[in-house]
Amino acid sequence: MSYWFPRLYDHLMGPLEQKKFRRIREKLIGKAKGKVLEIGSGTGINFPLYDQADQVVAIEPEPLMLKQSLNRIRQAKIPIEVIEAGGEQLPFADHVFDTVVVTLVLCTIPNPLKALQEIRRVCKVDGQILLFEHVKIDHQVLGSLQDWLTPVWKRLCDGCCLNRDTIHYIKEAGFKIHSIEKYYKGIFITIEARNQYY
Ligand SMILES: C[S@@+](CC[C@H](N)C(=O)[O-])C[C@H]1O[C@@H](n2cnc3c(N)ncnc32)[C@H](O)[C@@H]1O
């Protein structure tokens, strides 16, 4: 991770978070129930929003992001623990979480399919996965623009890819998608999926 990204992240995202993302996050995180795993929790922006869950275990690989998130644990209504780990190798037993939350992370994880397969392993059968991600837009010109911008964007924003086909990965990992809501012309989406076995 670059030197500046974790230090500036909250400042850069602040206006967008307050004006746009807050209500999207509130709606999504309010659905997290039981024992929750959050992947790539960053600076802990979701932590104060959990109000239905029993407990949250979060993983975050970047120590400085993790350190900043500890402040937000104090604002949380439920017990939250953060562990330093990456999404592609989760340090948990099989089928232990009722809900897995993933927000603005699959764009950055180097191997999103591996991370989703790991999420499926640790999520209970019929458990839910709640996602808020930016994805490749279903529009020829804008989609090509995202492809074109991604190499530069990726270098500036610590591996973030503008053009990930996240829905494809979720399906490939074997999750059953129950609903998709689109925001800002479909660049941002929320997804509710279930860990159903056929
Ligand atoms: C754009 S930030 C999003 C943070 C937070 N989830 C949010 O909603 O604001 C992306 C996060 O993914 C984390 N990340 C990067 N690689 C990861 C990996 N392999 N596994 C899990 N998280 C990862 C980064 O450290 C960073 O905290």
PDB file of C-alpha atoms and ligand atoms in Angstrom:
ATOM      1  CA  MET A   1       0.000   0.000   0.000  1.00  0.00           C
ATOM      2  CA  SER A   2       1.212   3.506  -0.747  1.00  0.00           C
ATOM      3  CA  TYR A   3       2.277   5.929   1.971  1.00  0.00           C
ATOM      4  CA  TRP A   4      -0.432   8.504   1.356  1.00  0.00           C
ATOM      5  CA  PHE A   5      -3.506   6.402   0.568  1.00  0.00           C
ATOM      6  CA  PRO A   6      -4.413   5.253   4.107  1.00  0.00           C
ATOM      7  CA  ARG A   7      -3.531   8.666   5.518  1.00  0.00           C
ATOM      8  CA  LEU A   8      -5.737  10.635   3.120  1.00  0.00           C
ATOM      9  CA  TYR A   9      -8.525   8.099   2.609  1.00  0.00           C
ATOM     10  CA  ASP A  10     -11.080   9.491   5.088  1.00  0.00           C
ATOM     11  CA  HIS A  11     -10.387  13.108   4.057  1.00  0.00           C
ATOM     12  CA  LEU A  12     -10.805  12.346   0.355  1.00  0.00           C
ATOM     13  CA  MET A  13     -13.914  10.248   0.852  1.00  0.00           C
ATOM     14  CA  GLY A  14     -15.529  12.505   3.486  1.00  0.00           C
ATOM     15  CA  PRO A  15     -17.722  14.691   1.212  1.00  0.00           C
ATOM     16  CA  LEU A  16     -18.833  11.710  -0.905  1.00  0.00           C
ATOM     17  CA  GLU A  17     -19.564   9.661   2.201  1.00  0.00           C
ATOM     18  CA  GLN A  18     -21.676  12.368   3.853  1.00  0.00           C
ATOM     19  CA  LYS A  19     -23.602  13.509   0.786  1.00  0.00           C
ATOM     20  CA  LYS A  20     -24.034  10.251  -1.143  1.00  0.00           C
ATOM     21  CA  PHE A  21     -22.896   7.041   0.472  1.00  0.00           C
ATOM     22  CA  ARG A  22     -24.202   7.411   4.007  1.00  0.00           C
ATOM     23  CA  ARG A  23     -27.818   6.478   3.201  1.00  0.00           C
ATOM     24  CA  ILE A  24     -26.712   3.588   0.970  1.00  0.00           C
ATOM     25  CA  ARG A  25     -24.541   2.216   3.748  1.00  0.00           C
ATOM     26  CA  GLU A  26     -27.228   2.706   6.412  1.00  0.00           C
ATOM     27  CA  LYS A  27     -29.765   0.767   4.377  1.00  0.00           C
ATOM     28  CA  LEU A  28     -27.346  -2.083   3.641  1.00  0.00           C
ATOM     29  CA  ILE A  29     -25.603  -2.396   7.015  1.00  0.00           C
ATOM     30  CA  GLY A  30     -28.965  -2.326   8.798  1.00  0.00           C
ATOM     31  CA  LYS A  31     -29.631  -5.733   7.217  1.00  0.00           C
ATOM     32  CA  ALA A  32     -26.554  -7.377   8.774  1.00  0.00           C
ATOM     33  CA  LYS A  33     -27.696  -9.856  11.435  1.00  0.00           C
ATOM     34  CA  GLY A  34     -26.206 -12.416  13.819  1.00  0.00           C
ATOM     35  CA  LYS A  35     -22.468 -13.012  13.738  1.00  0.00           C
ATOM     36  CA  VAL A  36     -21.056 -10.729  11.039  1.00  0.00           C
ATOM     37  CA  LEU A  37     -17.765 -10.793   9.145  1.00  0.00           C
ATOM     38  CA  GLU A  38     -16.710  -7.565   7.423  1.00  0.00           C
ATOM     39  CA  ILE A  39     -14.033  -7.862   4.721  1.00  0.00           C
ATOM     40  CA  GLY A  40     -11.502  -5.044   4.214  1.00  0.00           C
ATOM     41  CA  SER A  41     -13.073  -2.784   6.841  1.00  0.00           C
ATOM     42  CA  GLY A  42     -10.618   0.054   6.100  1.00  0.00           C
ATOM     43  CA  THR A  43     -11.028   2.961   8.507  1.00  0.00           C
ATOM     44  CA  GLY A  44     -14.184   1.406   9.979  1.00  0.00           C
ATOM     45  CA  ILE A  45     -16.732   3.655   8.264  1.00  0.00           C
ATOM     46  CA  ASN A  46     -19.432   0.979   8.631  1.00  0.00           C
ATOM     47  CA  PHE A  47     -18.799   0.239  12.310  1.00  0.00           C
ATOM     48  CA  PRO A  48     -21.202   2.826  13.827  1.00  0.00           C
ATOM     49  CA  LEU A  49     -23.982   1.682  11.449  1.00  0.00           C
ATOM     50  CA  TYR A  50     -24.384  -1.881  12.730  1.00  0.00           C
ATOM     51  CA  ASP A  51     -27.516  -1.979  14.877  1.00  0.00           C
ATOM     52  CA  GLN A  52     -29.095  -5.397  14.212  1.00  0.00           C
ATOM     53  CA  ALA A  53     -25.996  -7.602  14.425  1.00  0.00           C
ATOM     54  CA  ASP A  54     -24.878  -9.455  17.575  1.00  0.00           C
ATOM     55  CA  GLN A  55     -21.162  -8.987  16.938  1.00  0.00           C
ATOM     56  CA  VAL A  56     -18.793  -8.059  14.106  1.00  0.00           C
ATOM     57  CA  VAL A  57     -15.437  -9.583  13.291  1.00  0.00           C
ATOM     58  CA  ALA A  58     -13.660  -7.481  10.657  1.00  0.00           C
ATOM     59  CA  ILE A  59     -10.525  -8.230   8.669  1.00  0.00           C
ATOM     60  CA  GLU A  60      -8.244  -5.566   7.228  1.00  0.00           C
ATOM     61  CA  PRO A  61      -4.751  -6.200   5.794  1.00  0.00           C
ATOM     62  CA  GLU A  62      -3.400  -2.646   5.940  1.00  0.00           C
ATOM     63  CA  PRO A  63      -2.136  -1.826   9.476  1.00  0.00           C
ATOM     64  CA  LEU A  64      -2.644   1.940   9.182  1.00  0.00           C
ATOM     65  CA  MET A  65      -6.241   1.581   7.988  1.00  0.00           C
ATOM     66  CA  LEU A  66      -6.831  -0.891  10.815  1.00  0.00           C
ATOM     67  CA  LYS A  67      -5.352   1.497  13.375  1.00  0.00           C
ATOM     68  CA  GLN A  68      -7.662   4.322  12.255  1.00  0.00           C
ATOM     69  CA  SER A  69     -10.673   2.012  12.468  1.00  0.00           C
ATOM     70  CA  LEU A  70     -10.082   1.451  16.184  1.00  0.00           C
ATOM     71  CA  ASN A  71     -11.493   4.946  16.887  1.00  0.00           C
ATOM     72  CA  ARG A  72     -14.743   3.975  15.216  1.00  0.00           C
ATOM     73  CA  ILE A  73     -15.067   0.826  17.325  1.00  0.00           C
ATOM     74  CA  ARG A  74     -15.747   3.197  20.214  1.00  0.00           C
ATOM     75  CA  GLN A  75     -18.726   4.669  18.326  1.00  0.00           C
ATOM     76  CA  ALA A  76     -20.204   1.228  17.620  1.00  0.00           C
ATOM     77  CA  LYS A  77     -23.370  -0.061  19.274  1.00  0.00           C
ATOM     78  CA  ILE A  78     -22.195  -3.683  19.267  1.00  0.00           C
ATOM     79  CA  PRO A  79     -18.910  -5.522  19.982  1.00  0.00           C
ATOM     80  CA  ILE A  80     -16.426  -5.253  17.088  1.00  0.00           C
ATOM     81  CA  GLU A  81     -13.043  -6.915  16.715  1.00  0.00           C
ATOM     82  CA  VAL A  82     -10.605  -6.210  13.857  1.00  0.00           C
ATOM     83  CA  ILE A  83      -8.026  -8.782  12.744  1.00  0.00           C
ATOM     84  CA  GLU A  84      -5.116  -8.076  10.397  1.00  0.00           C
ATOM     85  CA  ALA A  85      -5.709 -10.455   7.476  1.00  0.00           C
ATOM     86  CA  GLY A  86      -6.463 -10.515   3.761  1.00  0.00           C
ATOM     87  CA  GLY A  87      -9.663 -11.680   2.117  1.00  0.00           C
ATOM     88  CA  GLU A  88      -8.074 -14.400   0.005  1.00  0.00           C
ATOM     89  CA  GLN A  89      -7.102 -16.449   3.073  1.00  0.00           C
ATOM     90  CA  LEU A  90      -9.545 -15.994   5.924  1.00  0.00           C
ATOM     91  CA  PRO A  91      -8.403 -17.192   9.358  1.00  0.00           C
ATOM     92  CA  PHE A  92     -11.776 -18.737  10.276  1.00  0.00           C
ATOM     93  CA  ALA A  93     -13.410 -22.173  10.376  1.00  0.00           C
ATOM     94  CA  ASP A  94     -16.011 -23.208   7.803  1.00  0.00           C
ATOM     95  CA  HIS A  95     -19.605 -21.908   8.024  1.00  0.00           C
ATOM     96  CA  VAL A  96     -19.386 -19.702  11.119  1.00  0.00           C
ATOM     97  CA  PHE A  97     -20.838 -16.333   9.985  1.00  0.00           C
ATOM     98  CA  ASP A  98     -24.504 -15.429   9.452  1.00  0.00           C
ATOM     99  CA  THR A  99     -23.689 -12.341   7.360  1.00  0.00           C
ATOM    100  CA  VAL A 100     -20.631 -11.202   5.423  1.00  0.00           C
ATOM    101  CA  VAL A 101     -20.347  -7.492   4.565  1.00  0.00           C
ATOM    102  CA  VAL A 102     -18.137  -6.257   1.711  1.00  0.00           C
ATOM    103  CA  THR A 103     -18.106  -2.529   0.849  1.00  0.00           C
ATOM    104  CA  LEU A 104     -15.849  -0.939  -1.782  1.00  0.00           C
ATOM    105  CA  VAL A 105     -13.379  -3.809  -1.461  1.00  0.00           C
ATOM    106  CA  LEU A 106     -13.822  -6.222  -4.373  1.00  0.00           C
ATOM    107  CA  CYS A 107     -12.553  -3.431  -6.652  1.00  0.00           C
ATOM    108  CA  THR A 108      -9.219  -3.569  -4.821  1.00  0.00           C
ATOM    109  CA  ILE A 109      -8.645  -7.167  -3.725  1.00  0.00           C
ATOM    110  CA  PRO A 110      -6.025  -8.639  -6.087  1.00  0.00           C
ATOM    111  CA  ASN A 111      -7.937 -11.935  -6.454  1.00  0.00           C
ATOM    112  CA  PRO A 112     -11.659 -11.201  -5.966  1.00  0.00           C
ATOM    113  CA  LEU A 113     -12.794 -14.700  -6.976  1.00  0.00           C
ATOM    114  CA  LYS A 114     -10.534 -16.341  -4.382  1.00  0.00           C
ATOM    115  CA  ALA A 115     -11.829 -13.911  -1.724  1.00  0.00           C
ATOM    116  CA  LEU A 116     -15.454 -14.698  -2.631  1.00  0.00           C
ATOM    117  CA  GLN A 117     -14.724 -18.434  -2.477  1.00  0.00           C
ATOM    118  CA  GLU A 118     -13.243 -17.912   0.981  1.00  0.00           C
ATOM    119  CA  ILE A 119     -16.292 -15.853   2.000  1.00  0.00           C
ATOM    120  CA  ARG A 120     -18.495 -18.708   0.813  1.00  0.00           C
ATOM    121  CA  ARG A 121     -16.483 -21.179   2.889  1.00  0.00           C
ATOM    122  CA  VAL A 122     -16.795 -19.208   6.152  1.00  0.00           C
ATOM    123  CA  CYS A 123     -20.419 -18.096   5.611  1.00  0.00           C
ATOM    124  CA  LYS A 124     -23.142 -20.373   7.004  1.00  0.00           C
ATOM    125  CA  VAL A 125     -25.289 -22.283   4.535  1.00  0.00           C
ATOM    126  CA  ASP A 126     -28.141 -19.891   3.657  1.00  0.00           C
ATOM    127  CA  GLY A 127     -26.148 -17.053   5.244  1.00  0.00           C
ATOM    128  CA  GLN A 128     -26.244 -13.695   3.537  1.00  0.00           C
ATOM    129  CA  ILE A 129     -23.615 -11.569   1.829  1.00  0.00           C
ATOM    130  CA  LEU A 130     -24.207  -7.819   1.586  1.00  0.00           C
ATOM    131  CA  LEU A 131     -22.145  -5.826  -0.881  1.00  0.00           C
ATOM    132  CA  PHE A 132     -21.720  -2.195  -1.892  1.00  0.00           C
ATOM    133  CA  GLU A 133     -19.287  -1.855  -4.782  1.00  0.00           C
ATOM    134  CA  HIS A 134     -18.469   0.207  -7.830  1.00  0.00           C
ATOM    135  CA  VAL A 135     -18.435  -1.885 -10.983  1.00  0.00           C
ATOM    136  CA  LYS A 136     -17.947  -1.748 -14.716  1.00  0.00           C
ATOM    137  CA  ILE A 137     -20.907   0.152 -16.121  1.00  0.00           C
ATOM    138  CA  ASP A 138     -23.177  -1.494 -18.701  1.00  0.00           C
ATOM    139  CA  HIS A 139     -22.630   1.221 -21.319  1.00  0.00           C
ATOM    140  CA  GLN A 140     -20.253   0.832 -24.232  1.00  0.00           C
ATOM    141  CA  VAL A 141     -18.623   4.274 -24.183  1.00  0.00           C
ATOM    142  CA  LEU A 142     -18.494   4.748 -20.405  1.00  0.00           C
ATOM    143  CA  GLY A 143     -17.360   1.143 -19.913  1.00  0.00           C
ATOM    144  CA  SER A 144     -14.492   1.697 -22.369  1.00  0.00           C
ATOM    145  CA  LEU A 145     -13.598   4.885 -20.517  1.00  0.00           C
ATOM    146  CA  GLN A 146     -13.413   2.888 -17.274  1.00  0.00           C
ATOM    147  CA  ASP A 147     -11.108   0.351 -19.019  1.00  0.00           C
ATOM    148  CA  TRP A 148      -8.933   3.185 -20.299  1.00  0.00           C
ATOM    149  CA  LEU A 149      -8.701   4.961 -16.918  1.00  0.00           C
ATOM    150  CA  THR A 150      -8.102   1.853 -14.805  1.00  0.00           C
ATOM    151  CA  PRO A 151      -4.287   1.495 -15.171  1.00  0.00           C
ATOM    152  CA  VAL A 152      -3.698   5.073 -13.926  1.00  0.00           C
ATOM    153  CA  TRP A 153      -6.490   4.926 -11.321  1.00  0.00           C
ATOM    154  CA  LYS A 154      -5.106   1.645 -10.014  1.00  0.00           C
ATOM    155  CA  ARG A 155      -1.708   3.216  -9.383  1.00  0.00           C
ATOM    156  CA  LEU A 156      -3.182   6.307  -7.719  1.00  0.00           C
ATOM    157  CA  CYS A 157      -5.712   4.484  -5.563  1.00  0.00           C
ATOM    158  CA  ASP A 158      -3.823   1.481  -4.274  1.00  0.00           C
ATOM    159  CA  GLY A 159      -4.967  -1.198  -6.662  1.00  0.00           C
ATOM    160  CA  CYS A 160      -8.562  -0.016  -7.112  1.00  0.00           C
ATOM    161  CA  CYS A 161      -9.927  -1.160 -10.515  1.00  0.00           C
ATOM    162  CA  LEU A 162     -12.737   0.889 -12.026  1.00  0.00           C
ATOM    163  CA  ASN A 163     -13.780  -1.884 -14.392  1.00  0.00           C
ATOM    164  CA  ARG A 164     -14.379  -5.004 -12.288  1.00  0.00           C
ATOM    165  CA  ASP A 165     -17.263  -7.245 -13.346  1.00  0.00           C
ATOM    166  CA  THR A 166     -18.143  -7.972  -9.736  1.00  0.00           C
ATOM    167  CA  ILE A 167     -21.535  -9.557 -10.447  1.00  0.00           C
ATOM    168  CA  HIS A 168     -19.805 -12.125 -12.633  1.00  0.00           C
ATOM    169  CA  TYR A 169     -17.388 -13.025  -9.807  1.00  0.00           C
ATOM    170  CA  ILE A 170     -20.218 -13.333  -7.268  1.00  0.00           C
ATOM    171  CA  LYS A 171     -22.069 -15.751  -9.524  1.00  0.00           C
ATOM    172  CA  GLU A 172     -18.891 -17.661 -10.366  1.00  0.00           C
ATOM    173  CA  ALA A 173     -18.166 -18.130  -6.660  1.00  0.00           C
ATOM    174  CA  GLY A 174     -21.568 -19.827  -6.371  1.00  0.00           C
ATOM    175  CA  PHE A 175     -23.667 -17.248  -4.510  1.00  0.00           C
ATOM    176  CA  LYS A 176     -27.330 -16.845  -5.378  1.00  0.00           C
ATOM    177  CA  ILE A 177     -28.111 -13.170  -5.986  1.00  0.00           C
ATOM    178  CA  HIS A 178     -31.433 -12.087  -4.455  1.00  0.00           C
ATOM    179  CA  SER A 179     -31.429  -8.403  -5.296  1.00  0.00           C
ATOM    180  CA  ILE A 180     -29.355  -5.712  -6.966  1.00  0.00           C
ATOM    181  CA  GLU A 181     -29.912  -1.972  -6.529  1.00  0.00           C
ATOM    182  CA  LYS A 182     -28.191   0.467  -8.853  1.00  0.00           C
ATOM    183  CA  TYR A 183     -26.989   3.969  -7.946  1.00  0.00           C
ATOM    184  CA  TYR A 184     -25.461   6.736 -10.038  1.00  0.00           C
ATOM    185  CA  LYS A 185     -26.276   5.209 -13.433  1.00  0.00           C
ATOM    186  CA  GLY A 186     -25.187   1.757 -12.278  1.00  0.00           C
ATOM    187  CA  ILE A 187     -21.588   2.662 -11.437  1.00  0.00           C
ATOM    188  CA  PHE A 188     -22.368   1.804  -7.810  1.00  0.00           C
ATOM    189  CA  ILE A 189     -24.487  -1.175  -6.804  1.00  0.00           C
ATOM    190  CA  THR A 190     -25.662  -2.893  -3.668  1.00  0.00           C
ATOM    191  CA  ILE A 191     -26.193  -6.636  -3.790  1.00  0.00           C
ATOM    192  CA  GLU A 192     -27.874  -9.049  -1.424  1.00  0.00           C
ATOM    193  CA  ALA A 193     -26.875 -12.630  -2.089  1.00  0.00           C
ATOM    194  CA  ARG A 194     -27.183 -15.936  -0.234  1.00  0.00           C
ATOM    195  CA  ASN A 195     -24.870 -18.832   0.292  1.00  0.00           C
ATOM    196  CA  GLN A 196     -27.232 -21.440  -1.080  1.00  0.00           C
ATOM    197  CA  TYR A 197     -26.168 -24.933  -1.988  1.00  0.00           C
ATOM    198  CA  TYR A 198     -27.989 -26.680  -4.807  1.00  0.00           C
TER     199      TYR A 198
HETATM  200  C1  LIG B   1     -11.488   1.534  -0.872  1.00  0.00           C
HETATM  201  S1  LIG B   1     -11.080   0.858   0.679  1.00  0.00           S
HETATM  202  C2  LIG B   1     -12.702   0.495   1.363  1.00  0.00           C
HETATM  203  C3  LIG B   1     -12.713   0.448   2.857  1.00  0.00           C
HETATM  204  C4  LIG B   1     -14.078   0.203   3.503  1.00  0.00           C
HETATM  205  N1  LIG B   1     -14.524  -1.142   3.287  1.00  0.00           N
HETATM  206  C5  LIG B   1     -15.125   1.185   3.008  1.00  0.00           C
HETATM  207  O1  LIG B   1     -16.240   0.780   2.704  1.00  0.00           O
HETATM  208  O2  LIG B   1     -14.834   2.387   2.982  1.00  0.00           O
HETATM  209  C6  LIG B   1     -10.512  -0.762   0.210  1.00  0.00           C
HETATM  210  C7  LIG B   1     -10.057  -1.590   1.394  1.00  0.00           C
HETATM  211  O3  LIG B   1      -9.735  -2.917   0.943  1.00  0.00           O
HETATM  212  C8  LIG B   1      -8.602  -3.342   1.658  1.00  0.00           C
HETATM  213  N2  LIG B   1      -7.952  -4.451   0.960  1.00  0.00           N
HETATM  214  C9  LIG B   1      -6.990  -4.395   0.015  1.00  0.00           C
HETATM  215  N3  LIG B   1      -6.603  -5.635  -0.332  1.00  0.00           N
HETATM  216  C10 LIG B   1      -7.351  -6.483   0.417  1.00  0.00           C
HETATM  217  C11 LIG B   1      -7.389  -7.908   0.521  1.00  0.00           C
HETATM  218  N4  LIG B   1      -6.603  -8.678  -0.210  1.00  0.00           N
HETATM  219  N5  LIG B   1      -8.257  -8.437   1.419  1.00  0.00           N
HETATM  220  C12 LIG B   1      -9.062  -7.644   2.158  1.00  0.00           C
HETATM  221  N6  LIG B   1      -9.065  -6.304   2.092  1.00  0.00           N
HETATM  222  C13 LIG B   1      -8.215  -5.735   1.229  1.00  0.00           C
HETATM  223  C14 LIG B   1      -7.749  -2.092   1.736  1.00  0.00           C
HETATM  224  O4  LIG B   1      -6.736  -2.199   2.721  1.00  0.00           O
HETATM  225  C15 LIG B   1      -8.795  -1.051   2.061  1.00  0.00           C
HETATM  226  O5  LIG B   1      -9.018  -0.932   3.436  1.00  0.00           O
END
